Amino acid sequence: MTNAESPRTAPDLRAIDAIRAELSSARGDDFWHRLEELSARPAFQDWLQQEFPSQAPRFVPALERREFLRLMGASLGVVGLAACTRQPDERIVPFARAPEYVVPGQPRYFASALTLGGAALGVLVESHMGRPTKIEGNPDHPASLGATDALAQAAILSLYDPDRSHSCLRAGQIDTWSAFTGELSGRLERLAALQGQGLSILHAGESSPTLADQLARLSTRFPRARVHRWTPVHRDQERAGAELAFGRDVGTHYHLDRAEVVLALEADLLGSGPGAVRYARDFAHGRLGRAGAAGMNRLYAVESTLSLTGAMADERLALRPSEVEGFARRVARELGLAVEAPALDAFAERFAVAAARALDARRGAGLVVAGREADPAVHALAHTINYELGNTGATLEHTDPLDDLARPAAADLRALVEDVRARRVDTLLVLGGNPAYDAPAELDFAGALASVPFRVHLSAQVDETSALCHWHVPEAHALESWGDARAHDGTVTIVQPLIAPLFGGKSALELLAFVLGEGEKSAYETLRERWRAKSGLAGADFERFWREALHDGVVAGTGAPGVEVHLRSSLDFGASPATATGGLELALRPDASTFDGRFANNAWLQELPRPITRLVWDNALLIGPRTARERELENGDVVELAHEGRHLRAPVWVVPGQAEGTLTLHLGYGRRRAGALGTGVGCDAYALRTGERPWFVTGVELVRTGERHELVTVQKHPSQEHRSLARVATFDRFRADPLGATRPEHGTSELAPPSLYPGFPYEGHAWGMVIDLNACIGCNACMIACQAENNIPVVGKGQVANGREMHWIRIDRYYEEPAGTVDERVTVVHQPVPCMHCENAPCEVVCPVGATVHSSEGLNEMVYNRCVGTRYCSNNCPYKVRRFNFFPYADFETESLKLQRNPDVTVRSRGVMEKCTYCVQRINQARIQAQKEERPLRDGEIVSACQAVCPTQAIVFGDVNDEASAVARLRKEPHHYGLLAELGTRPRTTYLAKLRNPDAELSGT
Amino acid sequence: MAQIFHPSFNTLSKVSIFGAVFFLGAAVWGWDMLLRSPYNTQVDVAREQPVPFSHKHHVAGLGIDCRFCHSSVEDSSFAGIPPTKTCMGCHSMVWKDAAMLAPVRESFQSDRPIPWTRVHDLPDFAYFDHSIHVKKGIGCTTCHGQVDEMPLTWRTATLNMDWCLDCHRDPAANVRPRARVFDVHWDARGLDDAERAALAASYDVKSRLDCSTCHR
Amino acid sequence: MSHAPQAPQAPQTPGPGGDKVIAPGHTLATVSDKITKIVLTRATPRGWYLGFAGSFLLVMVLMVSIGKLLVSGIGVWGVNVPVGWGLAIINMVWWIGIGHAGTLISAILLLFRQEWRTSINRFAEAMTLFAVACAVVFPSLHVGRPWLAYWLLPYPNTMSLFPQFRSPLEWDVFAISTYGTVSALFWYVGLIPDLAALRDRAKSKPWKIAYGILAMGWRGAARHWERYETAYLLLAGLATPLVISVHTVVSFDFAVGNVPGWHATIFPPYFVAGAIYSGFAMVLTLAIPLRKIYGLQDFITLRHLQNMAKIVLATGLIVAYGYAMEAFFAWYSANPYEESMLVNRMTGPYWWAYWTLLLCNVLTPQLLWSKKIRSSVVALFVIALVVNVGMWLERFVIVVTSLSRDFLPSSWDTYTPTRWDWGLYIGTFGLFLSLLFLFIRFLPMISIFEMRTLVPTEGGDEEGHG
Amino acid sequence: MSAPHRHAHRCFGVLAQYTSGAELLAAIEHGQRHGYTNMEAYTPLPMHEVSHALGHENDLPKYVLAGGLLGATVGFGMQYYAAVIHYPLNVGGRPLNSWPSFIPITFELTILFASLTAVLGMLALNGLPRPHHPVFSVPEFEQASRDRFFLLVPHYDPRFDADESARVLRASGALSVSEVPHP
């Protein structure tokens, strides 16, 4: 085909006719089911574009899915009505040849790694009869220590996403891998003759040594080929900052456990970015609030938008992004560095001085962190301060950067586009990523791409970029392919597949192997060759090395060595930047759910309430209360942003703690081709994002459009109404009066107020849980881990809007505004709320059919199959932790989703109540195991899903009757209390109050 | 005024009032009987199978141990249905050409499993663990009946909830020495109540009546 | 105006009987004839056909709403978490309350020997039955899996499980079914002699047979009357504590729960009072048009209306006291949750419901202090309607407002009824009216034999009456 | 005792019609003076005087009391058995025998059983339903459900004699007297 013809304009007619045929043959429900499965096919999108262009995005979003399920409720109803008729025959299908080591019914765990934002997170993947069903952290992995973040938990759903690409596409038409390799090899022959002149490769900058090695070897066959890398969430600022300070790029990572004072500059180091999970753990351990604790670290946060880190801060200052550098300068000068600093407003001034003093007082035990989104100058200032205070080497260390690339990402991509424009690119291989969607706006990458003679896109979904390429090759999921990846500190993990590619995907390694002329060489061979070479081992030794690496999930001794760096003698920060103009500033951030847009079609993440805002199924333009008042804006008002001739429409959401005059918008929404769920959700922030200023732009124009957009949040009321639900005290008060510090002004904190009831005796085990509010950072990992473990369905935006979300554990977020201070100084407390498993459970007494009763070990059991759905229990639950299937929410249709389900947990159907069970399936398995081994259960042997995933170990589960158990010990802490215990519910889930460590110089404004 | 009704109506009307009450009771009773009937529980109903596998022949005839085929019964919740390979282990030598076994050979060659009809099929919301029951000295035949006398397999227990509870309320009644768990000839009268109770105690049998024991 | 009875001994059009319970000049014959005539001889008025058609249309609305509910699931309603109960429960409580007046009139007033009850008890009882019929529609449908609702009944089953008898919902099952049964018995027993009268008056054979079967061969034998009277009195004696227990149990649905705004000891008495309050309002709402249309001013005299008005006023005051106590408890308990519950009712998202309810239930009935208003049929009718609305709002406030904001502010949310919520409610009106229309067409809406006992006989009034 | 038999073949009894309760009472007295001990009266409305005059006794209340007690026992028994004996479950930490919670249902069942006994007992003792009865053959009798009062001397009255009884009744000031034919 000719260059002029763009595949986008040539929808796949053959496939469309096929679809028409299939649909016309179907009737009734069957029609919808068929339609749903078809909708997963890429050709279906084309069909939609053809049939009703305007409808296309709105045709099969989440709500419609629910609509289908609704209709199917009828058939379920019939099943129920026929209750007296006998069970239908069921087939039982064994293996023909059983694989080795597989015990039917017993799960197995495999170590692997998931890569995000250029760094790997070590994981253990639970596999049931060959189906990966759940992801846990790998305790041996430095970035995980057994925990994961929410995104890693959701990866399992991405694996089974029915909207994943199912086959190679040539110009949008279904084609085969061999056809692709055939066409590609021809071109490669020609290119090889030209020494690779005209061959360009754009990869997504993941941290795989083997991939890097392959790319390096490319020069042997194609000396003149060019390799570029683009990922929208890059470390360009960090890199520039390091070069500014040290004259070279370095990787920087922190030892928060050693830091007593931390100053975070526009840095969400607990919430996102490489190592966040590990940093959260270290940080929490640096501030364990326990009786008799000697001390507690103190976090100063300076940021433009309220992040999880800011929410954890003991002292927080909201500044516009452009003001952060000035603040950093002020701190530096206060520390006696020869840096020019602008004048700050009164509070910022005091804040800077206080922070500086604190850092000065803790030389070598302090730490200044500049965030991924902070300007290079801020990074350089942070480096300087750390260097001068002797923190470098103590609380942080420098290594070689994970990626040794010639250029920063933005520059790299610009170079590629320039090549293309200059017609220097004949063949472009895009390995992963989605540049047509997330490239800097000024490049018009999509436009440029369309002019490349031959373009190939390797990706998991048929996305915006695939639509522009001649060839789309389905990419294998990390859980489907061999590979390797490096953690933030350089440690390498061998990525091993848990399952053969569901939809015949290929990994970048395989595609590159083909490009390198190694034919159909498997990623496995490539990997082993590379590591045989790297390890210098052979034969049995190598096999042992290999087995250990696979088993442990880490390759021993691959952590990046520290490097000695010194400040440039010529380092000069020059004049302080002009103070911000009156105009608005727009800060751009990667999203907690979609990240850079890659997870847009992940229903779990879309329905996971975003940190702080608790919004679902949307991104919104965050705006401070005062600014909103000035602009007469309310939640949901759609505004138009304009900057340098670029425009963007977004609904606003008012957030306290947002720096006034600053707007924040998260990346990763407004996808045009993300699949049935993600397409058209939210607004595309990339429209205003340039390579020059990737993280914030100044002088943004804001115009009200008068339109409204419904934004849905799971928490409609922001304050605790002085009910001392999530209790907070200062560390000093706690030390002075451990018991009194967290006592509420009214109500009681005693767990079991007197009762007329004799109370049930609990000999043997008595399960309980303690949640340490002081450790909880509100990262949502527990919510989604619970969702994965317990087959919790998603319900869609509309249902959430109606208060019907299904999460078994939720995180309540309460704002507290210190008396007489401005909105920016709001503080936040997070409170995870699972079922309390009350000993005097109000829900049980009112159930007319006994569908919820108590177990002999004190579990509040919910028996789905007995439940008729009166919802009385939910009304009577003071904690409102019960969830009801108002519709048949669980997807009983989509085959691939069935594979993900945990076989040990019932999939609930329409009309039944459900709630947290303390992961009773895990309790039972552990008990049975212990019984079989004829030994008592050990403390810590049973780990609930939420506990396992928690990065800060805020959740502890165990036997409260066992004096020695961790949970029993925590229940003896002075600041231990039961939520609403004064109602006499005797909750088994209890809390440790949150402790703040404010700076005396700042507190009491 | 003339009579409206024939004298017989007097009896009729009296009977019908009593009848109504009686009919109601009968209906409820009938419903319950239906639920407990073999029609619903499929007790004693031999089930057609793709291959007419005879436990009688393999167990009584050849004396093959249960675990030879149901290999994971001691370590897993699921006792395990043998892969075709297990069948072929013998039937590649004996009866290698029997027409009856054609599906087995076909399955082995095509590597496509045999779709057996499930005889003991619990509802999806009920979770049962074979390994722990075996460990606590509950024998196969206690629930599965004398499979050694079944040419085609059938249920001997209703698998109704009250049937499960009967045993969980009095486990000692069904406990046998671990050595005899897989013994199809074990006779419950082999032990007296005291001995069974002692056995149950020594096995630390903790039969639980909590809902979450089986429903989660 | 009234229709002169055809019977020979009939006086010249006895005028509306003022403060009498029956207009002067009536004899056993005229009473019997006048009432039976409505059912047997008089042509069915066109208004009846129109009314019945309209009501039946609403029944169709009910059917559609139920169909949609069963097919799609409870989610078609507005209910959510935290507001797990919505219109369904509100309507159930409302209808049950309506029903109470019937039993009260027929049973309690009978025990107190209130003659004036005689002419209204029959259709008051019918009203009870139909109201209960409407009420039970809701609890049976509002569960998530209606096809399993029978699990609330104790019956032999293979799960060897019983219902959970500690649950107020379980108490409801027994209370309401008992209430329905006893009301039906009471109503039917009262009908037997009148059915005999209809049997004897009916012209056509089929009707004779129909009424004959229902009359069970009643022939007014003295020894039968003896046992009949005893049974009737005993039923009244049993129905009286029953009717009080029923709304007490209904109030337990809330009072036993721990939701602020539910968990109050005042609930049982003030629910019962509220039930009678709304019940009498409904009797007025129905009686006033009926006596007009069927010219029954002789039997349902102004005295009846005024007595009912007085009861409405009295119970209205009790209800008002209930509201006051709720507020007082909230304040006096110094319990932060109760306090904020009160504030929420007055100023929260549903403030309008609370204030409208006070207007309807507390202020409006005060008008009844004036004799002038009590004697104005129109005024009574309007007030009755207002009270019906008010009592519905009371349940709305109790159910929705309390649930929407309980203990954890993080879970606070609001509830908006959907068209399917309303469809079901409106539909039950259809059911209620259809049944009522059928009743007044085919059965004597006034107890004939009891009316006979009111007739002053020559030789003095020596008959004992019910 | 052949007379009743002979007459039994002829008719069921003799029925007299009166226009008021007062007349009926007088007639009863009259009849009793003539030694009739087994008369039956029919009235359009309940009249205790009549049944007193005829000396009827009535033990329905005893049955109802029994019914109520049975209901109470069944009610509480069922709940106690279910919660304590059959499948004891820990429900919200409440005692197994949480008798206060069992009161409402016990009460309701008491009422239910008592009411059913009252109605069914009344019907049974009255021998109802009985759609066919000889007296219905008398044309005037349909007035019994309007405004007329009737007195029957049945064939099973020891002193019964069709002609004699008819004469006595006529003498009692009856509006009309008619023989009730046997079915």
PDB file of C-alpha atoms in Angstrom, chain A residues 2 19 55 63 87 102 126 197 217 236 284 293 331 339 399 432 469-470 492 518 604 656 725 729 753 786 865 880 954:
ATOM      1  CA  THR A   2       1.143   3.579  -0.546  1.00  0.00           C
ATOM      2  CA  ILE A  19     -19.900  -8.821  13.041  1.00  0.00           C
ATOM      3  CA  GLN A  55     -22.014   7.443  19.465  1.00  0.00           C
ATOM      4  CA  LEU A  63     -22.884   1.559  32.503  1.00  0.00           C
ATOM      5  CA  GLN A  87     -29.128 -29.000  40.053  1.00  0.00           C
ATOM      6  CA  VAL A 102       0.314 -29.276  40.056  1.00  0.00           C
ATOM      7  CA  GLU A 126      -0.678 -16.706  43.081  1.00  0.00           C
ATOM      8  CA  GLN A 197      19.691   3.960   7.464  1.00  0.00           C
ATOM      9  CA  ARG A 217      23.457  -5.047  19.735  1.00  0.00           C
ATOM     10  CA  ASP A 236      13.992  14.544  32.754  1.00  0.00           C
ATOM     11  CA  ALA A 284       6.313   4.659  58.566  1.00  0.00           C
ATOM     12  CA  ALA A 293       8.603   5.663  71.631  1.00  0.00           C
ATOM     13  CA  VAL A 331      15.780  27.417  52.779  1.00  0.00           C
ATOM     14  CA  VAL A 339      21.949  31.495  47.130  1.00  0.00           C
ATOM     15  CA  THR A 399      24.086   5.556  41.929  1.00  0.00           C
ATOM     16  CA  GLY A 432       5.082  -0.360  23.648  1.00  0.00           C
ATOM     17  CA  CYS A 469       0.227   2.185  12.199  1.00  0.00           C
ATOM     18  CA  HIS A 470       0.340  -0.221   9.304  1.00  0.00           C
ATOM     19  CA  VAL A 492      17.297  -7.088  38.883  1.00  0.00           C
ATOM     20  CA  GLU A 518      17.687 -14.020  15.232  1.00  0.00           C
ATOM     21  CA  TRP A 604     -10.787  -1.799  39.196  1.00  0.00           C
ATOM     22  CA  PRO A 656      -8.856  22.254  50.229  1.00  0.00           C
ATOM     23  CA  LEU A 725     -13.863   8.812  64.693  1.00  0.00           C
ATOM     24  CA  ALA A 729      -3.002  13.678  68.810  1.00  0.00           C
ATOM     25  CA  PRO A 753     -19.048  -0.544  77.868  1.00  0.00           C
ATOM     26  CA  CYS A 786      -9.355  -6.918  48.703  1.00  0.00           C
ATOM     27  CA  ASN A 865     -26.585 -18.242  49.825  1.00  0.00           C
ATOM     28  CA  LYS A 880     -21.968   1.104  56.835  1.00  0.00           C
ATOM     29  CA  ALA A 954      -0.668  -0.339  59.076  1.00  0.00           C
TER      30      ALA A 954
END
